[in-house]
CSV table of C-alpha atoms and ligand atoms in Angstrom, one decimal:
chain,number,residue,atom,x,y,z
A,1167,MET,CA,-0.1,0.0,-0.1
A,1168,PHE,CA,1.1,3.6,-0.8
A,1169,HIS,CA,4.1,2.8,-3.0
A,1170,THR,CA,4.4,1.8,-6.6
A,1171,SER,CA,7.5,-0.5,-6.1
A,1172,ILE,CA,9.4,-2.2,-3.3
A,1173,ILE,CA,12.9,-3.1,-2.7
A,1174,GLU,CA,13.3,-6.5,-1.1
A,1175,LEU,CA,16.6,-7.2,0.8
A,1176,SER,CA,17.8,-10.8,1.1
A,1177,GLU,CA,19.1,-11.7,4.6
A,1178,ARG,CA,20.5,-15.0,3.2
A,1179,ALA,CA,22.5,-13.1,0.6
A,1180,LEU,CA,23.9,-10.6,3.2
A,1181,ARG,CA,24.9,-13.4,5.6
A,1182,THR,CA,26.6,-15.2,2.6
A,1183,ASN,CA,28.5,-12.1,1.6
A,1184,LEU,CA,29.7,-11.2,5.1
A,1185,GLU,CA,30.8,-14.8,5.7
A,1186,PHE,CA,32.7,-14.9,2.5
A,1187,LEU,CA,34.4,-11.6,3.2
A,1188,ARG,CA,35.2,-12.7,6.8
A,1189,ASP,CA,36.8,-15.8,5.3
A,1190,ARG,CA,38.9,-13.6,2.9
A,1191,ILE,CA,40.1,-11.0,5.5
A,1192,GLY,CA,40.8,-13.5,8.4
A,1193,PRO,CA,39.8,-13.4,11.9
A,1194,LYS,CA,41.9,-10.6,13.2
A,1195,THR,CA,41.1,-7.8,10.7
A,1196,ILE,CA,38.3,-5.4,11.6
A,1197,PHE,CA,35.5,-5.5,9.0
A,1198,SER,CA,34.2,-1.9,8.6
A,1199,SER,CA,31.0,-2.0,6.7
A,1200,VAL,CA,30.8,1.0,4.5
A,1201,VAL,CA,27.2,2.4,4.5
A,1202,LYS,CA,27.5,5.9,2.9
A,1203,GLY,CA,25.1,6.8,0.2
A,1204,ASN,CA,22.1,5.4,2.2
A,1205,ALA,CA,24.0,2.1,2.5
A,1206,TYR,CA,24.5,2.0,-1.2
A,1207,GLY,CA,20.8,2.5,-1.8
A,1208,HIS,CA,19.9,-0.4,0.6
A,1209,GLY,CA,18.6,2.1,3.2
A,1210,ILE,CA,20.6,2.8,6.2
A,1211,ASN,CA,17.7,2.2,8.6
A,1212,ASN,CA,17.0,-1.1,7.3
A,1213,PHE,CA,20.7,-2.2,6.8
A,1214,ILE,CA,22.3,-1.3,10.1
A,1215,PRO,CA,20.2,-3.5,12.4
A,1216,LYS,CA,20.5,-6.5,10.1
A,1217,ALA,CA,24.2,-6.1,9.6
A,1218,GLN,CA,24.5,-6.0,13.4
A,1219,GLU,CA,22.4,-9.1,13.7
A,1220,CYS,CA,25.0,-10.6,11.4
A,1221,GLY,CA,27.9,-9.6,13.6
A,1222,VAL,CA,29.0,-6.4,12.0
A,1223,ASP,CA,30.1,-3.9,14.7
A,1224,HIS,CA,32.0,-1.2,12.7
A,1225,PHE,CA,30.4,1.2,10.2
A,1226,SER,CA,32.0,3.8,7.9
A,1227,VAL,CA,30.0,6.8,6.6
A,1228,PHE,CA,31.0,9.9,4.6
A,1229,SER,CA,29.4,12.7,6.7
A,1230,ALA,CA,28.2,13.5,10.2
A,1231,GLY,CA,24.6,13.4,9.0
A,1232,GLU,CA,25.1,9.8,7.9
A,1233,ALA,CA,27.0,9.1,11.3
A,1234,LEU,CA,23.8,10.4,13.0
A,1235,ALA,CA,21.6,8.1,10.9
A,1236,VAL,CA,23.8,5.1,12.0
A,1237,LEU,CA,23.5,6.1,15.6
A,1238,GLU,CA,19.7,6.2,15.3
A,1239,ALA,CA,19.4,3.1,13.5
A,1240,ARG,CA,21.7,0.8,15.5
A,1241,THR,CA,20.4,-1.7,18.0
A,1242,GLU,CA,23.6,-2.4,19.7
A,1243,PRO,CA,26.8,-0.4,20.4
A,1244,CYS,CA,29.1,-0.1,17.4
A,1245,GLU,CA,32.0,1.9,16.2
A,1246,ILE,CA,31.2,4.7,13.6
A,1247,MET,CA,33.8,6.3,11.5
A,1248,ILE,CA,33.3,9.4,9.3
A,1249,MET,CA,35.6,9.2,6.3
A,1250,GLY,CA,34.7,12.5,4.8
A,1251,TYR,CA,33.0,15.8,5.6
A,1252,ILE,CA,32.4,17.1,9.1
A,1253,ASP,CA,32.1,20.8,10.0
A,1254,GLU,CA,33.3,22.6,13.2
A,1255,ALA,CA,30.0,22.2,15.2
A,1256,GLU,CA,29.8,18.6,14.2
A,1257,LEU,CA,33.3,17.9,15.5
A,1258,GLU,CA,32.2,18.5,19.1
A,1259,TRP,CA,29.1,16.4,18.4
A,1260,ALA,CA,31.3,13.5,17.2
A,1261,VAL,CA,33.7,13.8,20.1
A,1262,GLU,CA,30.8,13.8,22.6
A,1263,ASN,CA,29.3,10.7,20.9
A,1264,GLU,CA,32.6,8.9,20.6
A,1265,ILE,CA,32.4,8.9,16.7
A,1266,ALA,CA,35.7,8.5,14.9
A,1267,PHE,CA,36.6,10.7,12.1
A,1268,TYR,CA,39.3,11.2,9.4
A,1269,VAL,CA,41.8,14.2,9.9
A,1270,PHE,CA,43.3,15.0,6.5
A,1271,ASP,CA,44.7,18.6,7.1
A,1272,LEU,CA,46.4,20.6,9.9
A,1273,GLU,CA,43.4,22.9,10.1
A,1274,ARG,CA,41.1,20.1,11.0
A,1275,LEU,CA,43.6,18.7,13.6
A,1276,HIS,CA,43.6,22.1,15.3
A,1277,ALA,CA,39.9,22.2,15.3
A,1278,THR,CA,39.7,18.7,16.7
A,1279,ASN,CA,42.1,19.8,19.4
A,1280,ARG,CA,39.8,22.7,20.3
A,1281,ALA,CA,36.6,20.6,20.1
A,1282,ALA,CA,38.0,17.8,22.3
A,1283,ALA,CA,39.2,20.3,24.9
A,1284,HIS,CA,35.7,21.9,24.9
A,1285,VAL,CA,33.9,18.7,25.3
A,1286,GLY,CA,36.4,17.3,27.8
A,1287,LYS,CA,36.8,14.0,26.0
A,1288,LYS,CA,39.4,12.4,23.6
A,1289,ALA,CA,38.8,12.7,19.9
A,1290,LYS,CA,39.0,9.4,18.0
A,1291,VAL,CA,41.1,10.3,15.0
A,1292,HIS,CA,42.1,8.5,11.9
A,1293,LEU,CA,44.9,10.3,10.1
A,1294,GLU,CA,44.4,10.1,6.4
A,1295,LEU,CA,47.7,10.3,4.5
A,1296,GLU,CA,48.2,11.8,1.0
A,1297,THR,CA,49.9,8.9,-0.8
A,1298,GLY,CA,49.1,9.9,-4.4
A,1299,MET,CA,45.3,10.1,-4.9
A,1300,ASN,CA,45.6,13.9,-4.5
A,1301,ARG,CA,42.2,14.3,-3.1
A,1302,THR,CA,42.3,14.7,0.7
A,1303,GLY,CA,45.1,13.7,3.0
A,1304,LEU,CA,48.1,14.9,5.0
A,1305,PRO,CA,51.2,15.4,3.1
A,1306,GLU,CA,54.5,13.9,4.2
A,1307,ASP,CA,56.1,17.2,5.0
A,1308,GLN,CA,53.4,17.9,7.6
A,1309,LEU,CA,53.8,14.8,9.5
A,1310,SER,CA,56.2,16.2,12.1
A,1311,ASP,CA,53.8,19.1,12.8
A,1312,VAL,CA,51.0,16.5,13.1
A,1313,ALA,CA,53.0,14.5,15.5
A,1314,ASP,CA,54.0,17.5,17.6
A,1315,LEU,CA,50.4,18.7,17.9
A,1316,ILE,CA,49.1,15.3,18.9
A,1317,LEU,CA,51.9,14.5,21.3
A,1318,ASN,CA,51.7,17.9,22.9
A,1319,ASN,CA,48.0,17.5,23.4
A,1320,GLY,CA,48.1,13.9,24.7
A,1321,ASN,CA,44.7,14.2,26.3
A,1322,THR,CA,42.6,15.5,23.5
A,1323,ILE,CA,43.5,13.2,20.5
A,1324,SER,CA,43.6,9.5,20.2
A,1325,VAL,CA,45.1,8.3,16.9
A,1326,ASP,CA,42.8,5.2,16.4
A,1327,GLY,CA,44.0,4.7,12.8
A,1328,VAL,CA,46.2,5.7,10.0
A,1329,CYS,CA,44.8,5.3,6.4
A,1330,THR,CA,44.7,6.1,2.8
A,1331,HIS,CA,42.5,5.4,-0.2
A,1332,PHE,CA,43.6,4.0,-3.5
A,1333,ALA,CA,43.0,5.9,-6.8
A,1334,GLY,CA,41.1,3.0,-8.4
A,1335,ALA,CA,42.1,-0.5,-7.2
A,1336,GLU,CA,39.3,-2.0,-9.4
A,1337,SER,CA,41.3,-1.4,-12.6
A,1338,THR,CA,44.7,-2.8,-13.5
A,1339,ALA,CA,45.3,0.4,-15.6
A,1340,ASN,CA,46.0,1.9,-12.2
A,1341,TYR,CA,48.5,-0.9,-11.1
A,1342,TRP,CA,51.6,1.2,-10.9
A,1343,ARG,CA,49.9,4.2,-9.3
A,1344,ILE,CA,48.6,1.8,-6.5
A,1345,GLN,CA,52.1,0.3,-6.0
A,1346,LYS,CA,53.4,3.8,-5.6
A,1347,GLN,CA,50.7,4.7,-3.1
A,1348,LEU,CA,51.4,1.5,-1.1
A,1349,LYS,CA,55.1,2.5,-1.0
A,1350,ASN,CA,54.3,6.0,0.1
A,1351,TYR,CA,51.9,4.6,2.7
A,1352,ARG,CA,54.5,2.3,4.2
A,1353,ARG,CA,57.1,5.0,4.4
A,1354,MET,CA,54.8,7.6,5.9
A,1355,THR,CA,53.4,5.2,8.7
A,1356,GLY,CA,57.1,4.4,9.5
A,1357,LYS,CA,57.8,8.1,9.8
A,1358,LEU,CA,54.9,8.6,12.1
A,1359,LYS,CA,56.2,5.8,14.4
A,1360,ARG,CA,59.6,7.4,14.5
A,1361,LEU,CA,58.0,10.6,15.4
A,1362,GLY,CA,56.3,9.1,18.4
A,1363,ILE,CA,52.8,8.1,17.1
A,1364,LYS,CA,53.2,4.4,17.9
A,1365,THR,CA,50.0,2.5,18.0
A,1366,PHE,CA,47.2,2.7,15.5
A,1367,ALA,CA,45.2,0.5,13.2
A,1368,LYS,CA,46.3,0.6,9.6
A,1369,HIS,CA,43.6,0.5,7.0
A,1370,ILE,CA,43.9,1.0,3.2
A,1371,ALA,CA,41.7,-1.6,1.5
A,1372,SER,CA,38.2,-1.1,0.0
A,1373,SER,CA,36.3,-4.0,-1.8
A,1374,ALA,CA,38.6,-3.9,-4.8
A,1375,ALA,CA,41.8,-3.9,-3.0
A,1376,THR,CA,40.7,-6.6,-0.6
A,1377,PHE,CA,40.6,-8.9,-3.7
A,1378,ALA,CA,43.1,-7.4,-6.2
A,1379,TYR,CA,45.8,-6.6,-3.7
A,1380,PRO,CA,45.5,-9.0,-0.7
A,1381,LYS,CA,48.4,-7.6,1.1
A,1382,THR,CA,46.4,-4.4,1.6
A,1383,ILE,CA,44.4,-6.3,4.1
A,1384,GLN,CA,45.8,-5.0,7.3
A,1385,ASP,CA,44.3,-4.2,10.7
A,1386,MET,CA,41.0,-3.1,9.1
A,1387,VAL,CA,39.3,-3.1,5.7
A,1388,ARG,CA,36.6,-0.7,4.6
A,1389,VAL,CA,34.2,-2.7,2.5
A,1390,GLY,CA,31.2,-1.2,0.7
A,1391,ILE,CA,30.0,-2.7,-2.6
A,1392,ALA,CA,31.1,-6.3,-2.0
A,1393,GLN,CA,29.0,-6.8,1.1
A,1394,TYR,CA,25.9,-5.8,-0.9
A,1395,GLY,CA,26.8,-8.6,-3.4
A,1396,TYR,CA,28.6,-6.8,-6.3
A,1397,TRP,CA,32.1,-6.9,-7.5
A,1398,PRO,CA,33.6,-3.5,-7.9
A,1399,SER,CA,34.4,-4.2,-11.6
A,1400,GLN,CA,34.5,-7.1,-14.0
A,1401,GLU,CA,38.3,-7.1,-13.6
A,1402,THR,CA,38.1,-7.6,-9.7
A,1403,LEU,CA,35.8,-10.6,-10.4
A,1404,MET,CA,38.2,-12.0,-13.0
A,1405,HIS,CA,41.0,-11.5,-10.5
A,1406,TYR,CA,39.2,-13.6,-8.0
A,1407,PHE,CA,38.1,-16.2,-10.6
A,1408,LEU,CA,41.7,-16.9,-11.9
A,1409,GLU,CA,43.0,-16.9,-8.3
A,1410,SER,CA,40.4,-19.6,-7.4
A,1411,GLY,CA,41.8,-21.7,-10.0
A,1412,ILE,CA,38.4,-22.6,-11.6
A,1413,GLU,CA,39.1,-24.0,-15.1
A,1414,ASP,CA,35.5,-24.0,-16.5
A,1415,VAL,CA,33.4,-20.9,-16.4
A,1416,GLU,CA,30.4,-23.2,-16.2
A,1417,ASP,CA,31.6,-24.4,-12.8
A,1418,TYR,CA,31.8,-21.0,-11.4
A,1419,VAL,CA,29.4,-20.1,-8.8
A,1420,ASP,CA,29.6,-16.4,-7.8
A,1421,PRO,CA,30.4,-16.2,-4.1
A,1422,LEU,CA,28.8,-12.8,-3.7
A,1423,LYS,CA,25.0,-12.7,-3.7
A,1424,ARG,CA,22.9,-9.7,-4.6
A,1425,VAL,CA,21.0,-8.4,-1.6
A,1426,ILE,CA,18.7,-6.1,-3.5
A,1427,ARG,CA,15.6,-7.2,-5.6
A,1428,TRP,CA,13.6,-4.3,-6.9
A,1429,LYS,CA,10.1,-5.1,-7.9
A,1430,SER,CA,6.8,-3.5,-9.0
A,1431,ARG,CA,3.5,-4.6,-10.7
A,1432,VAL,CA,1.9,-4.1,-14.0
A,1433,MET,CA,-0.3,-1.1,-13.8
A,1434,SER,CA,-2.3,-1.4,-17.1
A,1435,VAL,CA,-2.2,-3.4,-20.3
A,1436,LYS,CA,-3.4,-2.6,-23.8
A,1437,THR,CA,-2.9,-3.7,-27.4
A,1438,VAL,CA,-1.8,-1.1,-30.0
A,1439,LYS,CA,-2.2,-1.7,-33.7
A,1440,PRO,CA,0.9,-1.5,-36.1
A,1441,GLY,CA,2.1,1.9,-37.3
A,1442,GLU,CA,1.5,3.8,-34.0
A,1443,TYR,CA,3.9,5.8,-31.9
A,1444,ILE,CA,4.2,4.8,-28.2
A,1445,GLY,CA,4.3,7.1,-25.3
A,1446,TYR,CA,6.0,10.6,-25.6
A,1447,GLY,CA,7.3,11.7,-29.0
A,1448,ILE,CA,8.2,9.4,-31.8
A,1449,SER,CA,11.1,7.2,-30.5
A,1450,PHE,CA,9.1,4.0,-30.9
A,1451,LEU,CA,6.9,2.9,-33.8
A,1452,THR,CA,4.9,-0.3,-33.7
A,1453,THR,CA,5.5,-2.5,-36.5
A,1454,ARG,CA,3.0,-5.2,-35.5
A,1455,SER,CA,0.0,-5.5,-33.2
A,1456,THR,CA,1.8,-4.8,-29.9
A,1457,HIS,CA,0.8,-5.7,-26.4
A,1458,ILE,CA,1.9,-3.1,-23.9
A,1459,ALA,CA,2.3,-3.1,-20.2
A,1460,THR,CA,2.7,0.0,-18.1
A,1461,ILE,CA,4.9,-0.2,-15.1
A,1462,PRO,CA,4.6,2.5,-12.4
A,1463,ILE,CA,8.3,3.4,-12.0
A,1464,GLY,CA,10.3,6.0,-14.0
A,1465,TYR,CA,13.3,8.2,-13.8
A,1466,TRP,CA,12.1,9.6,-10.5
A,1467,HIS,CA,12.5,6.2,-9.0
A,1468,GLY,CA,16.1,5.8,-10.4
A,1469,PHE,CA,15.2,4.1,-13.6
A,1470,ALA,CA,17.5,6.2,-15.9
A,1471,ARG,CA,16.0,7.9,-18.8
A,1472,SER,CA,18.9,6.8,-20.8
A,1473,LEU,CA,17.3,3.3,-20.7
A,1474,SER,CA,14.6,4.5,-23.1
A,1475,ASN,CA,14.1,1.9,-25.8
A,1476,LEU,CA,17.0,0.1,-24.3
A,1477,GLY,CA,16.4,-1.4,-20.8
A,1478,SER,CA,14.3,-4.4,-19.9
A,1479,VAL,CA,12.4,-5.9,-17.0
A,1480,LEU,CA,11.1,-9.3,-16.0
A,1481,VAL,CA,7.5,-10.2,-16.3
A,1482,ARG,CA,6.2,-13.8,-15.9
A,1483,GLY,CA,9.7,-15.1,-15.7
A,1484,GLN,CA,10.6,-13.6,-19.0
A,1485,ARG,CA,12.6,-10.6,-20.3
A,1486,VAL,CA,10.6,-7.7,-22.0
A,1487,PRO,CA,12.0,-4.6,-23.5
A,1488,VAL,CA,11.3,-1.0,-22.5
A,1489,ILE,CA,9.8,0.8,-25.5
A,1490,GLY,CA,9.6,4.6,-26.0
A,1491,THR,CA,11.0,6.9,-23.5
A,1492,VAL,CA,11.3,6.4,-19.8
A,1493,ASN,CA,8.8,8.8,-18.1
A,1494,MET,CA,9.1,10.4,-14.7
A,1495,ASN,CA,6.8,7.8,-13.1
A,1496,MET,CA,6.2,5.1,-15.7
A,1497,ILE,CA,7.8,2.8,-18.3
A,1498,LEU,CA,6.1,0.9,-21.1
A,1499,VAL,CA,7.2,-2.6,-22.0
A,1500,ASP,CA,6.5,-4.7,-25.0
A,1501,THR,CA,4.8,-8.0,-23.8
A,1502,THR,CA,3.7,-9.2,-27.2
A,1503,ASP,CA,6.0,-12.2,-27.2
A,1504,ILE,CA,5.3,-13.6,-23.8
A,1505,GLY,CA,1.6,-14.2,-23.9
A,1506,GLN,CA,-1.1,-13.1,-21.5
A,1507,VAL,CA,0.1,-10.4,-19.0
A,1508,GLN,CA,-2.3,-9.1,-16.5
A,1509,THR,CA,-2.6,-6.0,-14.4
A,1510,GLY,CA,-1.1,-6.8,-11.0
A,1511,ASP,CA,1.6,-9.2,-12.4
A,1512,GLU,CA,4.9,-8.9,-10.6
A,1513,VAL,CA,7.6,-7.0,-12.5
A,1514,VAL,CA,11.2,-7.3,-11.4
A,1515,ILE,CA,13.4,-4.3,-12.4
A,1516,ILE,CA,16.6,-5.5,-10.7
A,1517,GLY,CA,17.1,-9.1,-9.5
A,1518,LYS,CA,15.8,-12.5,-10.2
A,1519,GLN,CA,12.3,-13.8,-11.3
A,1520,GLY,CA,12.1,-17.5,-12.1
A,1521,GLU,CA,15.2,-18.5,-14.0
A,1522,GLN,CA,16.0,-15.0,-15.3
A,1523,GLU,CA,17.9,-12.2,-13.7
A,1524,ILE,CA,18.3,-8.6,-14.5
A,1525,SER,CA,21.8,-7.8,-13.0
A,1526,LEU,CA,22.8,-4.4,-12.0
A,1527,GLY,CA,25.6,-4.8,-14.4
A,1528,THR,CA,23.3,-5.1,-17.5
A,1529,PHE,CA,21.2,-2.2,-16.0
A,1530,SER,CA,24.3,0.0,-15.6
A,1531,ASP,CA,26.2,-1.0,-18.7
A,1532,LEU,CA,23.3,0.0,-21.0
A,1533,GLY,CA,22.8,3.3,-19.2
A,1534,GLN,CA,26.6,3.9,-18.9
A,1535,TYR,CA,26.3,4.1,-15.1
A,1536,LEU,CA,28.6,2.6,-12.4
A,1537,ASN,CA,27.1,-0.1,-10.3
A,1538,TYR,CA,27.6,2.1,-7.5
A,1539,GLU,CA,25.7,4.9,-9.1
A,1540,VAL,CA,22.6,2.9,-10.1
A,1541,LEU,CA,22.3,1.7,-6.4
A,1542,VAL,CA,22.6,5.1,-4.8
A,1543,ARG,CA,20.1,6.5,-7.3
A,1544,LEU,CA,17.3,4.4,-5.8
A,1545,PRO,CA,15.3,6.9,-3.9
A,1546,ALA,CA,15.1,6.5,-0.1
A,1547,GLU,CA,11.2,6.8,-0.4
A,1548,ILE,CA,10.9,3.4,-2.0
A,1549,PRO,CA,10.2,1.0,0.9
A,1550,ARG,CA,12.8,-1.7,1.7
A,1551,THR,CA,11.9,-4.9,3.4
A,1552,TRP,CA,13.9,-7.8,4.5
A,1553,VAL,CA,13.1,-11.3,3.2
A,1554,ALA,CA,14.7,-14.6,4.2
B,2751,LIG,C1,33.5,4.3,-0.4
B,2751,LIG,C2,34.8,4.0,0.3
B,2751,LIG,C3,35.2,2.8,0.5
B,2751,LIG,C4,34.5,1.5,0.1
B,2751,LIG,O1,34.6,1.3,-1.3
B,2751,LIG,P1,33.9,0.0,-2.0
B,2751,LIG,O2,34.6,0.0,-3.3
B,2751,LIG,O3,32.4,0.2,-2.0
B,2751,LIG,O4,34.3,-1.2,-1.1
B,2751,LIG,C5,36.4,2.6,1.2
B,2751,LIG,N1,37.1,3.7,1.7
B,2751,LIG,C6,36.8,5.0,1.3
B,2751,LIG,C7,37.5,6.1,1.8
B,2751,LIG,C8,35.6,5.1,0.7
B,2751,LIG,O5,35.2,6.4,0.3
């Protein structure tokens, strides 16, 4: 009731993914579940309690607003780490609530110091190092100032971690750049130790690095996309595939299972005679007597307009093409070849129906979107519900 589509989240898929990832990283490494972007579209409110049930106790977000959402959604105590934006006022809030955050420049380190002194609690800080991505991060020539500031304010700052982020571990095109970043990271952490910052968790791996560069699995990993059941890229999957020594592609069973299944219903059906344009404009002309079904989802719901005359959905276990342009709230599909379709029939936009599956990959390749982008474009307003 009161929605035109629904996103089902599979508990079994999530458990499978988390177990697979735990196997991969070993028992000692902390698993930080990355839940920025509304838990990659899965819904932060829905995702956090279930992930906690599955044993996750560390979450990473981009901003203080997202940290607040985790705080409100959690059902048990957990660590929360802000990897991105936080403003001055939020710094005090974070310290007060024992939320960890990245520090990537001296200005923020000073501000952290002030915030912690004001609150009267230690700030939980992760020093982000500039190793070559050239986005955010402390450059090497500032490390001695950083160490001085921290050591001379022993009661305000606790260095919980020292980290960096790779500039594209999902593509071998970046191989040398990543190697260089690793080298810089090692040298800079060594320097911090010599400067007197002795104990901290090292963390550098995202999903892609966890698979493509196993030695980047250190004290903690920050895994986003893989826990939701997606490989960061085809290359990362191939890397794993080759590493597993599987000889026959047919024998390969994907260890990652998609958590999301997005479904709707047929809203209306009709038959249109040959030689008619369908929907807005003149982008689709019928060449035969055509059965058309209307589905009440459109670009507002994250079904990209670029999938006009290109995307497909599943109805009655079969794939049917989108015809005409994607509207704000509707798409039209051609069901002529699949027999009787009725109002109310289930429609799967992403995920499995019977033997067929619309993967995010096909969805995103056609529309030229990244996996990540398709997921986070799913509006928060679509209800999410857990299924077994
Ligand atoms: C998003 C993000 C991650 C997780 O990346 P995935 O590819 O989804 O695993 C890790 N670290 C940082 C800093 C990030 O921004």
